[in-house]
Short mmCIF file of N, CA and C in Angstrom, two decimals:
data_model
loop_
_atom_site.label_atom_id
_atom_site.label_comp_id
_atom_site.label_asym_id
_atom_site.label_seq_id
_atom_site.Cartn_x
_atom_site.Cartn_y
_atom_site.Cartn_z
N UNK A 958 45.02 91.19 -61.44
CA UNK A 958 45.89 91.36 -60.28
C UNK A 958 47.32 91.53 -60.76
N UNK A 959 48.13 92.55 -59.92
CA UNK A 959 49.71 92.52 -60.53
C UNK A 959 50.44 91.64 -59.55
N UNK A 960 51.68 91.10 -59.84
CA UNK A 960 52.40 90.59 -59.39
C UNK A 960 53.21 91.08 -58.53
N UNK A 961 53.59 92.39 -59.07
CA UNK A 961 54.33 93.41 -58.35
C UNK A 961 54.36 93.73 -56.87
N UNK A 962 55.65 93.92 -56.52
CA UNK A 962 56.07 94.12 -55.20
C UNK A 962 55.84 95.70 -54.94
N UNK A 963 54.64 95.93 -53.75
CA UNK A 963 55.10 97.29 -53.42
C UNK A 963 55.80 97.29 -52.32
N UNK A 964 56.76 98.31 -52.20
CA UNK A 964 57.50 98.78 -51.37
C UNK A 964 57.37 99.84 -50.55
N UNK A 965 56.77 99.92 -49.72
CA UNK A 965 56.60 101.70 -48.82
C UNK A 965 57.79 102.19 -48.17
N UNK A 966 57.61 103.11 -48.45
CA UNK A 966 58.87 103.84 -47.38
C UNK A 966 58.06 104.62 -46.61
N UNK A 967 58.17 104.70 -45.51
CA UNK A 967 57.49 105.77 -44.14
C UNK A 967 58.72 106.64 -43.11
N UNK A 968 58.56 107.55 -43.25
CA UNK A 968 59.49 108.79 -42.65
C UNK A 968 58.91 108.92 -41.27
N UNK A 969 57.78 108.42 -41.09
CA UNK A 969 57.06 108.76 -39.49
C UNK A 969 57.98 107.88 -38.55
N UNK A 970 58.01 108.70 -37.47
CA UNK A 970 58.89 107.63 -36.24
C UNK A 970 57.66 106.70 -35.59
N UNK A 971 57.96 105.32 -35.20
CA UNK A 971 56.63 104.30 -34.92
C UNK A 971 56.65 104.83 -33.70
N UNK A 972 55.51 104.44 -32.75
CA UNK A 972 55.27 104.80 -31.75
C UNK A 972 53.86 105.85 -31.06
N UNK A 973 53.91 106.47 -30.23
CA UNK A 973 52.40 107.37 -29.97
C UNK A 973 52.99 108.59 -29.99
N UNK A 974 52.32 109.35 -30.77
CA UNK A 974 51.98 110.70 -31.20
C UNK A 974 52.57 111.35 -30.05
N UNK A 975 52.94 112.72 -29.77
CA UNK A 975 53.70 113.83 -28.26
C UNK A 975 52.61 114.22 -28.23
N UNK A 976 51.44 114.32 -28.90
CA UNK A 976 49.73 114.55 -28.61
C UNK A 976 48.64 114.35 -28.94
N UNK A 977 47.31 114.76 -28.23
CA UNK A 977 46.26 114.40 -28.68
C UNK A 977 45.48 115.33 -28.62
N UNK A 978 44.29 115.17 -29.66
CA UNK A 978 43.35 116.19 -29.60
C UNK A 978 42.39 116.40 -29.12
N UNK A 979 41.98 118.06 -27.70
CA UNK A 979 40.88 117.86 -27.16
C UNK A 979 39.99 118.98 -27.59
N UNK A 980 39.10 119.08 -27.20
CA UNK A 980 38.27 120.47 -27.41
C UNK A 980 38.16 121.45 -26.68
N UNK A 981 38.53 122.79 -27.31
CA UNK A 981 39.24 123.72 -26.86
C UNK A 981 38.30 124.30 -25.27
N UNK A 982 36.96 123.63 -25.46
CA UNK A 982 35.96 123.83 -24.59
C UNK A 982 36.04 123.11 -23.14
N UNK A 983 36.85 122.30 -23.34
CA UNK A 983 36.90 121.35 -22.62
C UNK A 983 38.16 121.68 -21.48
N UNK A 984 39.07 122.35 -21.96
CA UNK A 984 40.29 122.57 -21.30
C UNK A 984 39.90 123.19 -19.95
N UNK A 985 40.71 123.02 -18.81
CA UNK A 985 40.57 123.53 -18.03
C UNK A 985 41.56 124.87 -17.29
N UNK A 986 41.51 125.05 -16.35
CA UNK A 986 43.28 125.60 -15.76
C UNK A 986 43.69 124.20 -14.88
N UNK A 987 45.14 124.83 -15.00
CA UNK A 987 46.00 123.41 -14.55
C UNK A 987 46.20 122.37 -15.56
N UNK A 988 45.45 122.23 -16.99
CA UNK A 988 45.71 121.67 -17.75
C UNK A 988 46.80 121.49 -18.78
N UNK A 989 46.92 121.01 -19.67
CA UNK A 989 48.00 121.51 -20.83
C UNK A 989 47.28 121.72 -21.61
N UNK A 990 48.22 122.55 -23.07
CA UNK A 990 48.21 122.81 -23.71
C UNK A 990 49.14 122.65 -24.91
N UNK A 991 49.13 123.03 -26.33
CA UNK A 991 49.89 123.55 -27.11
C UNK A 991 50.02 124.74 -27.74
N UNK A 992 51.09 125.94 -27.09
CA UNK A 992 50.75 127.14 -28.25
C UNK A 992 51.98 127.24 -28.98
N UNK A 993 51.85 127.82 -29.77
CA UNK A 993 53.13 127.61 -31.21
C UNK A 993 53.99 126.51 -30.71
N UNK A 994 53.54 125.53 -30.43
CA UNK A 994 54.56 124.01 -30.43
C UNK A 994 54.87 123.48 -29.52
N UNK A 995 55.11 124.53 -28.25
CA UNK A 995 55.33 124.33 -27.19
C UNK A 995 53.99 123.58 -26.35
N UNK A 996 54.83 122.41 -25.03
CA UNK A 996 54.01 121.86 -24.40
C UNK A 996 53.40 123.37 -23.02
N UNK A 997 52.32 123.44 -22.73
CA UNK A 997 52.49 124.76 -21.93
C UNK A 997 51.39 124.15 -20.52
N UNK A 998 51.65 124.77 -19.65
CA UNK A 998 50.28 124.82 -18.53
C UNK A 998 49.54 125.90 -18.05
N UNK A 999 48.04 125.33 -18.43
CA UNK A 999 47.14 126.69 -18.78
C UNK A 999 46.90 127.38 -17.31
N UNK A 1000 47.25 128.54 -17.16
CA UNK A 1000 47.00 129.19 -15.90
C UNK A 1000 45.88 130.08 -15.92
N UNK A 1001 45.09 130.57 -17.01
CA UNK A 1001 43.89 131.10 -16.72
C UNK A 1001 43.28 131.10 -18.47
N UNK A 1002 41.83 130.29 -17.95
CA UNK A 1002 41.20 130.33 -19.47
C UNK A 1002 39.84 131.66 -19.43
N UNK A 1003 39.37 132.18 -20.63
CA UNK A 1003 38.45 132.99 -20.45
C UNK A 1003 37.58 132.47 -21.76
N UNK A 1004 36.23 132.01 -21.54
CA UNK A 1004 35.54 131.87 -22.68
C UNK A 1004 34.49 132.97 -23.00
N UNK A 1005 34.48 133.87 -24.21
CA UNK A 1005 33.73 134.75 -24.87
C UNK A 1005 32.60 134.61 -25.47
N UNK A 1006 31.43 134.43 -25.72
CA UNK A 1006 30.52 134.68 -26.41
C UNK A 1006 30.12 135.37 -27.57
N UNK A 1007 30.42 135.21 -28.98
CA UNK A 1007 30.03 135.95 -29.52
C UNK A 1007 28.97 136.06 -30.25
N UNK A 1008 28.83 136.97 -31.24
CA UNK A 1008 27.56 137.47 -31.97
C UNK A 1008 26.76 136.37 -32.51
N UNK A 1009 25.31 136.59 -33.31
CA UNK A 1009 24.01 135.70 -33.54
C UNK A 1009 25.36 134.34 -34.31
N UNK A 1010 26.30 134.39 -35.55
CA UNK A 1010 26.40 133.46 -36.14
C UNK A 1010 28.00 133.23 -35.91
N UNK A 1011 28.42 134.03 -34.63
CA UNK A 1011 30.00 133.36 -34.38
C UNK A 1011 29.98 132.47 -33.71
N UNK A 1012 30.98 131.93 -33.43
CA UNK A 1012 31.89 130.72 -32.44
C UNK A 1012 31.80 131.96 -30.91
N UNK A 1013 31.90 130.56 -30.28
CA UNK A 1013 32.30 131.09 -28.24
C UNK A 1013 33.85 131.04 -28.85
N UNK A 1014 34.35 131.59 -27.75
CA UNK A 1014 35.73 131.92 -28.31
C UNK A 1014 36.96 131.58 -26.32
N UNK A 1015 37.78 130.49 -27.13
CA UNK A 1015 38.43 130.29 -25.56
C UNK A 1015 39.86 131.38 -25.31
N UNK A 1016 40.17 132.00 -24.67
CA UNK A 1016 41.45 132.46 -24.43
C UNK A 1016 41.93 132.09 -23.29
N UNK A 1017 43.12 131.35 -24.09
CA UNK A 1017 44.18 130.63 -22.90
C UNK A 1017 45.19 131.45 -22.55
N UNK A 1018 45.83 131.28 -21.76
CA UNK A 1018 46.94 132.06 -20.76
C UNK A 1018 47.62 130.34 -20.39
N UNK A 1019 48.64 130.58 -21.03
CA UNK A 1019 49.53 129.37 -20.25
C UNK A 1019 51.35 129.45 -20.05
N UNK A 1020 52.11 128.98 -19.27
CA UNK A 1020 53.39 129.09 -19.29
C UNK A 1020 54.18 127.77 -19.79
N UNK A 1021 54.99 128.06 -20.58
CA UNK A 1021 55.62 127.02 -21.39
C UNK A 1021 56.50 126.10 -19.75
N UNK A 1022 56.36 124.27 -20.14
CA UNK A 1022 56.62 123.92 -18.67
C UNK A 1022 58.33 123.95 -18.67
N UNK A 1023 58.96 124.16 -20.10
CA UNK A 1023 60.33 124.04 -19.91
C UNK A 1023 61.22 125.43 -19.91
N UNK A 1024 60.46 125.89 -20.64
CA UNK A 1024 60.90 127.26 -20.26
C UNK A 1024 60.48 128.55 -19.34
N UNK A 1025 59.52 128.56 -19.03
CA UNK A 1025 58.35 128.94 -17.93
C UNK A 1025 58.12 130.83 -18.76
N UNK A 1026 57.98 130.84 -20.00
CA UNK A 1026 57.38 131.80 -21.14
C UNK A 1026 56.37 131.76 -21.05
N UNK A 1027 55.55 133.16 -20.85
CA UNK A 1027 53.95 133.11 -21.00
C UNK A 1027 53.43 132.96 -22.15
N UNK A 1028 52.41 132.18 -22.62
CA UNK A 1028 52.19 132.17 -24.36
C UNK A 1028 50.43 132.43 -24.11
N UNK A 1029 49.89 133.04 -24.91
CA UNK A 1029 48.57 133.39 -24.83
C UNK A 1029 47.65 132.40 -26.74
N UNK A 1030 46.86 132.10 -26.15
CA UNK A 1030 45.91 131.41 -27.70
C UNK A 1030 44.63 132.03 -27.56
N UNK A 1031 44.13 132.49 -28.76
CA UNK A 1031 42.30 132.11 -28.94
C UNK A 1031 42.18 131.31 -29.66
N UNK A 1032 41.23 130.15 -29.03
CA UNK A 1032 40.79 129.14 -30.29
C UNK A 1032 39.05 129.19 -29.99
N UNK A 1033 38.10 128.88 -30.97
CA UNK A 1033 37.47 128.29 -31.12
C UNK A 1033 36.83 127.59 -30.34
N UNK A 1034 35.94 127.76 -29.23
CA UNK A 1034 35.82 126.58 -28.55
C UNK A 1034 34.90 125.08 -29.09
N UNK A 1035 34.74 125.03 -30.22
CA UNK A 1035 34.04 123.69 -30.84
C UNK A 1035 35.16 123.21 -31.21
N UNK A 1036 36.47 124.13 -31.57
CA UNK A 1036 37.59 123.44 -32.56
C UNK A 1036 38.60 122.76 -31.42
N UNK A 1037 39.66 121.71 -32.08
CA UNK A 1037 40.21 120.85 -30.97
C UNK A 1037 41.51 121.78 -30.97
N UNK A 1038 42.15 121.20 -29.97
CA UNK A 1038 43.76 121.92 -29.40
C UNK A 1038 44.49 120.68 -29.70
N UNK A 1039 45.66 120.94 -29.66
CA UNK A 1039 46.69 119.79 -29.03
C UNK A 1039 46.90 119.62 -27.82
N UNK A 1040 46.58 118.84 -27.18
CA UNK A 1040 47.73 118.48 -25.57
C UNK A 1040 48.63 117.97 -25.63
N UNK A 1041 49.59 117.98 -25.22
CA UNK A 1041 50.70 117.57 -25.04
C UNK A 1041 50.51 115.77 -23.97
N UNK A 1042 51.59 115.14 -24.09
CA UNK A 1042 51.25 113.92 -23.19
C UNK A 1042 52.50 114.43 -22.33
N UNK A 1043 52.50 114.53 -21.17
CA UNK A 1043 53.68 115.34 -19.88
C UNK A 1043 53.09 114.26 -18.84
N UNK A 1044 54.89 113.62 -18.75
CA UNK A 1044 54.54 112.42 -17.80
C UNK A 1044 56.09 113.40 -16.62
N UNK A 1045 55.76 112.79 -15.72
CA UNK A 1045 57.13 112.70 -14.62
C UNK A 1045 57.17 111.67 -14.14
N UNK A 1046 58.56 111.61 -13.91
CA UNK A 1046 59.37 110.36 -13.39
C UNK A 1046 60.12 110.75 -12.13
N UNK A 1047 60.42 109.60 -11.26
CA UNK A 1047 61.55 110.15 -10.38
C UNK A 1047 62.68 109.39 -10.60
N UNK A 1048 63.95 109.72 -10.48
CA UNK A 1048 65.05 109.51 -10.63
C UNK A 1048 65.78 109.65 -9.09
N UNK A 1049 66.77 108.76 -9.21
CA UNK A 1049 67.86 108.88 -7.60
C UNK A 1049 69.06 109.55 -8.53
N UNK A 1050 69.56 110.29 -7.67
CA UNK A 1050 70.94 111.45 -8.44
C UNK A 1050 71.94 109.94 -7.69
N UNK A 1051 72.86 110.27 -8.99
CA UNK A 1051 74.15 109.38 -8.77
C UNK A 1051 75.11 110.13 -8.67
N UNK A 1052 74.97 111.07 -9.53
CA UNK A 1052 76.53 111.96 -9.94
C UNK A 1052 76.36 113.41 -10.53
N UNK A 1053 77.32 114.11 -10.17
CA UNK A 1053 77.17 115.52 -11.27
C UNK A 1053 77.95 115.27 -12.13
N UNK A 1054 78.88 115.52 -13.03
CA UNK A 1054 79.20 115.63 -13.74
C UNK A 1054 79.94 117.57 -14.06
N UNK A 1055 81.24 117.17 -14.53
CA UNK A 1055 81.81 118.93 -14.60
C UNK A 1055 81.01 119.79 -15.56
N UNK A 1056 80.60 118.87 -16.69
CA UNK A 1056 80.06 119.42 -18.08
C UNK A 1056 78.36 119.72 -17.45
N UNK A 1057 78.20 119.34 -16.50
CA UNK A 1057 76.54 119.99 -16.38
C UNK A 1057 75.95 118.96 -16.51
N UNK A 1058 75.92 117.60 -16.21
CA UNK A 1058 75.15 116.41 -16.66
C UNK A 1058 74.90 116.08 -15.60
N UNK A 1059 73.59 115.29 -15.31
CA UNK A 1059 73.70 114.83 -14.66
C UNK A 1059 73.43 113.06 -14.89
N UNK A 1060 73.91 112.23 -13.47
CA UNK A 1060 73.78 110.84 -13.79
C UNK A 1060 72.80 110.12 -13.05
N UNK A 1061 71.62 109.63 -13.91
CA UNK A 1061 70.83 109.06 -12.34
C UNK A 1061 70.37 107.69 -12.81
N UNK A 1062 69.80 107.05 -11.39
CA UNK A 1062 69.53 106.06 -11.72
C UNK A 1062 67.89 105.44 -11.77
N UNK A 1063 67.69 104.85 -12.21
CA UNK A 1063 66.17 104.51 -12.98
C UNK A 1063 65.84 103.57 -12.19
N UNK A 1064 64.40 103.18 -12.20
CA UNK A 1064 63.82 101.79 -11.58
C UNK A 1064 64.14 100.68 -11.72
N UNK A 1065 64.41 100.46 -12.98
CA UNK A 1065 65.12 99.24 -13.72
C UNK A 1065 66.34 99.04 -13.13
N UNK A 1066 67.36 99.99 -12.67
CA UNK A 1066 68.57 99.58 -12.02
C UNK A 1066 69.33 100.39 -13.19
N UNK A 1067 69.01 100.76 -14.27
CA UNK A 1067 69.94 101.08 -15.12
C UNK A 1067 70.62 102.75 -14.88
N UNK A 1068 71.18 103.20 -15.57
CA UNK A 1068 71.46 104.60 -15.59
C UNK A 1068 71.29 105.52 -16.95
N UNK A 1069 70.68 106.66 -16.37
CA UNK A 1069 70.46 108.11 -17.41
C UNK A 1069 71.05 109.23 -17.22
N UNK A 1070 72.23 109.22 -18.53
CA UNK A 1070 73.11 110.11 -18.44
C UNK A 1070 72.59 111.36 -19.48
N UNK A 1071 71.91 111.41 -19.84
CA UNK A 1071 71.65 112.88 -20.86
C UNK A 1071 71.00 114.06 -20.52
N UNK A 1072 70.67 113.99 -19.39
CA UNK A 1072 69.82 115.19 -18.75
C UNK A 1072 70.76 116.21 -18.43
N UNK A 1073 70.79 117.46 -19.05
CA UNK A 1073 71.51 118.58 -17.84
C UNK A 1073 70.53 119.13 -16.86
N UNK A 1074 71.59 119.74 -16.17
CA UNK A 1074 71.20 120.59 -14.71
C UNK A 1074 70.06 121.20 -14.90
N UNK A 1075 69.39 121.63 -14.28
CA UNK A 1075 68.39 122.34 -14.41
C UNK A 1075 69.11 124.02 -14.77
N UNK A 1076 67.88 124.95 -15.25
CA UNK A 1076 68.32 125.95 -15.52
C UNK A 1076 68.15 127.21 -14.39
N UNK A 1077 67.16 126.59 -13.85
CA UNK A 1077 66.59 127.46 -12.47
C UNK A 1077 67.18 127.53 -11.69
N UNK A 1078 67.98 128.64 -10.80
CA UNK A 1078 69.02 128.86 -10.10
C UNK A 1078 68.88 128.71 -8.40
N UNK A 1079 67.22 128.49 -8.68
CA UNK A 1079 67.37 127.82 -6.88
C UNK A 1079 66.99 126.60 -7.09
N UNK A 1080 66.65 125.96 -8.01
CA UNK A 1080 66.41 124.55 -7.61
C UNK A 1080 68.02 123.71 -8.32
N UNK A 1081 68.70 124.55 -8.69
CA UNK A 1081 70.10 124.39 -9.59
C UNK A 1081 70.77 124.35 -7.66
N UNK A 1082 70.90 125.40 -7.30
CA UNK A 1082 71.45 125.30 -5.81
C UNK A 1082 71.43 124.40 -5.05
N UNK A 1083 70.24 123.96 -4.93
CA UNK A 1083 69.41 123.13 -3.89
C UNK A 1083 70.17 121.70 -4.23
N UNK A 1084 70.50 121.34 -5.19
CA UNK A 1084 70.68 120.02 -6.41
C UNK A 1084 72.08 119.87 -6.04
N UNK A 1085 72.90 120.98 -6.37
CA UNK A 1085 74.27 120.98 -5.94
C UNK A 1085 74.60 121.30 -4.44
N UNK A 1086 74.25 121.77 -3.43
CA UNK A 1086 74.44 121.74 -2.21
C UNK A 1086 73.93 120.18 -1.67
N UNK A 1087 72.85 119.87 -2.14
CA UNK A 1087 72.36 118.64 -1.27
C UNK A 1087 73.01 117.45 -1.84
N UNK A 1088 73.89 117.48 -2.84
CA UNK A 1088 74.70 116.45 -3.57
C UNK A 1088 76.46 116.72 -2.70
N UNK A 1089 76.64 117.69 -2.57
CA UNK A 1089 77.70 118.37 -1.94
C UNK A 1089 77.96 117.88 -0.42
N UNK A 1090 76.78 118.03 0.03
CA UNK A 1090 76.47 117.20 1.39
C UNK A 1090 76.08 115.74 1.50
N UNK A 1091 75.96 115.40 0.50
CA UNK A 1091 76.46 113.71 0.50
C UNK A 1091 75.09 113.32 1.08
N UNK A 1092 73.75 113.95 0.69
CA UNK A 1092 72.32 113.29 0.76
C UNK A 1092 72.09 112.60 -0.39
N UNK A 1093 70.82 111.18 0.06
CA UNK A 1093 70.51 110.71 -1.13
C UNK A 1093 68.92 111.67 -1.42
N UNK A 1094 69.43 112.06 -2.91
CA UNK A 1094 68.58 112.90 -3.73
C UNK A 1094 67.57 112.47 -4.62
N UNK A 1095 66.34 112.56 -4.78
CA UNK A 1095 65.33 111.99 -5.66
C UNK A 1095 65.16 113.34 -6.71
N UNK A 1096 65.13 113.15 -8.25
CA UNK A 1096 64.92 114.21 -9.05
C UNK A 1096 63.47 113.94 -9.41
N UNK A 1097 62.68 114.72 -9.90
CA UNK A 1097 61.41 114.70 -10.54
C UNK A 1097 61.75 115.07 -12.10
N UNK A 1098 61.45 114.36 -12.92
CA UNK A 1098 62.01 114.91 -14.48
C UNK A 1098 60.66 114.38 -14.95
N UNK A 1099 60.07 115.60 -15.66
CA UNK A 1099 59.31 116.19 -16.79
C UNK A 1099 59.59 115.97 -17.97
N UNK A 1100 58.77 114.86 -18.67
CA UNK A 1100 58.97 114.93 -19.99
C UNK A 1100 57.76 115.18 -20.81
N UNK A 1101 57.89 115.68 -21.94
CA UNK A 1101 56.67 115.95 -22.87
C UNK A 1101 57.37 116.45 -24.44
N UNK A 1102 56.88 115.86 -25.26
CA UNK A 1102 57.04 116.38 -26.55
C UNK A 1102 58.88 116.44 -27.28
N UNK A 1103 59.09 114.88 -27.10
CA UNK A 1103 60.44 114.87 -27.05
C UNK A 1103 61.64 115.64 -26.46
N UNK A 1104 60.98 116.72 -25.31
CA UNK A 1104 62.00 117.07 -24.27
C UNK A 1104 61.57 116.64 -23.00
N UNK A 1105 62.76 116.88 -22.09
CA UNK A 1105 62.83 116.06 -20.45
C UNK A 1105 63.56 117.82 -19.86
N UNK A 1106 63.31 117.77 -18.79
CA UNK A 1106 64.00 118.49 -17.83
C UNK A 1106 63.89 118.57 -16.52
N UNK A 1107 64.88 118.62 -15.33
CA UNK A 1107 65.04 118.16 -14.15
C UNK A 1107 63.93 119.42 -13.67
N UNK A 1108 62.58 118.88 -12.71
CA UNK A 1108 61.69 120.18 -12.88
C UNK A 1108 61.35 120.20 -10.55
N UNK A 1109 61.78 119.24 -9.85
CA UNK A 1109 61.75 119.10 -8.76
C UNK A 1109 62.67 118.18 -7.82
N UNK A 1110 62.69 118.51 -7.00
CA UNK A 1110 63.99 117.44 -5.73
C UNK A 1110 63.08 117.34 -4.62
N UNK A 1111 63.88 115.83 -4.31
CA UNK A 1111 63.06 115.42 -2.76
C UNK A 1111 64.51 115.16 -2.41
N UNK A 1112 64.39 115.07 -0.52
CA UNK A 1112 66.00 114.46 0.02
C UNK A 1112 64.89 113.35 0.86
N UNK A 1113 65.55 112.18 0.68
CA UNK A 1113 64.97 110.96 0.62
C UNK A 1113 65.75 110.36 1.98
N UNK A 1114 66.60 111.41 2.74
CA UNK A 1114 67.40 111.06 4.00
C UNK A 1114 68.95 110.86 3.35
N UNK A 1115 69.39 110.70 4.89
CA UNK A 1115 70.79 110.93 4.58
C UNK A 1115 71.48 109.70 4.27
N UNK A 1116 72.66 108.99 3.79
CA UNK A 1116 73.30 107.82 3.22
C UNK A 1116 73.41 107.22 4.07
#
């Protein structure tokens, strides 16, 4: 036996994986996905059949959820995919901010300042008019794969 001290060093961040692996057979529409990295939602799958000693073959059709980019995959349907883990939250709007931020507040009571505006120019409208008019605003924020973005609004009545 040695005496010796080992020491590890680990570069991985602790915590759960941005995904998990399912089988490509298994996916549905309305589901997620991963294509080149991106978290995506599959809007139409097609499974192929092929010859005496190939693989069935899945082709996904999905739109990236933060950027709304169509991305297309064939995989394998015995072989696994990534999914993404895409949770939403709701948030109460506190504040805009000049720089594009917005400020909201959490269940806990606390506040989340790092989100910008959305990029979508009617739900960007909707956000700033109904804040403008002095409603209390509920955000829906989308997160998956170490990004968040403001992806729906409720008006929860007036103050």
């Amino acid at each position: 036996m040695s005496d010796e001290e080992h020491h590890f060093e680990s570069k991985a961040d602790a915590g759960a994986s941005k995904t998990y692996p399912q089988q490509a057979g298994t996916i549905r529409k309305n589901g997620y996905i991963v294509i080149k990295g991106r978290p995506c939602k599959v809007v139409e799958v097609s499974t192929s059949k092929t010859g005496k000693h190939g693989h069935a073959k899945c082709h996904f059709v999905a739109i990236d959820i933060f950027t709304a980019k169509k991305l297309e995959d064939i995989v394998p349907s015995s072989h696994n995919c990534d999914v993404p883990h895409v949770n939403r939250t709701d948030y109460q709007l506190i504040d805009i901010s000049e720089d594009g931020f917005v400020s909201l507040l959490t269940d806990s009571g606390d506040t989340k300042d790092d989100l910008r505006l959305p990029t979508d120019e009617n739900l960007l409208k909707q956000i700033k008019e109904g804040f403008a008019e002095g409603k209390d605003l509920v955000v829906s924020v989308m997160s998956s794969m170490g990004e968040e973005q403001i992806c729906a609004l409720k008006d929860i009545g007036p103050k």
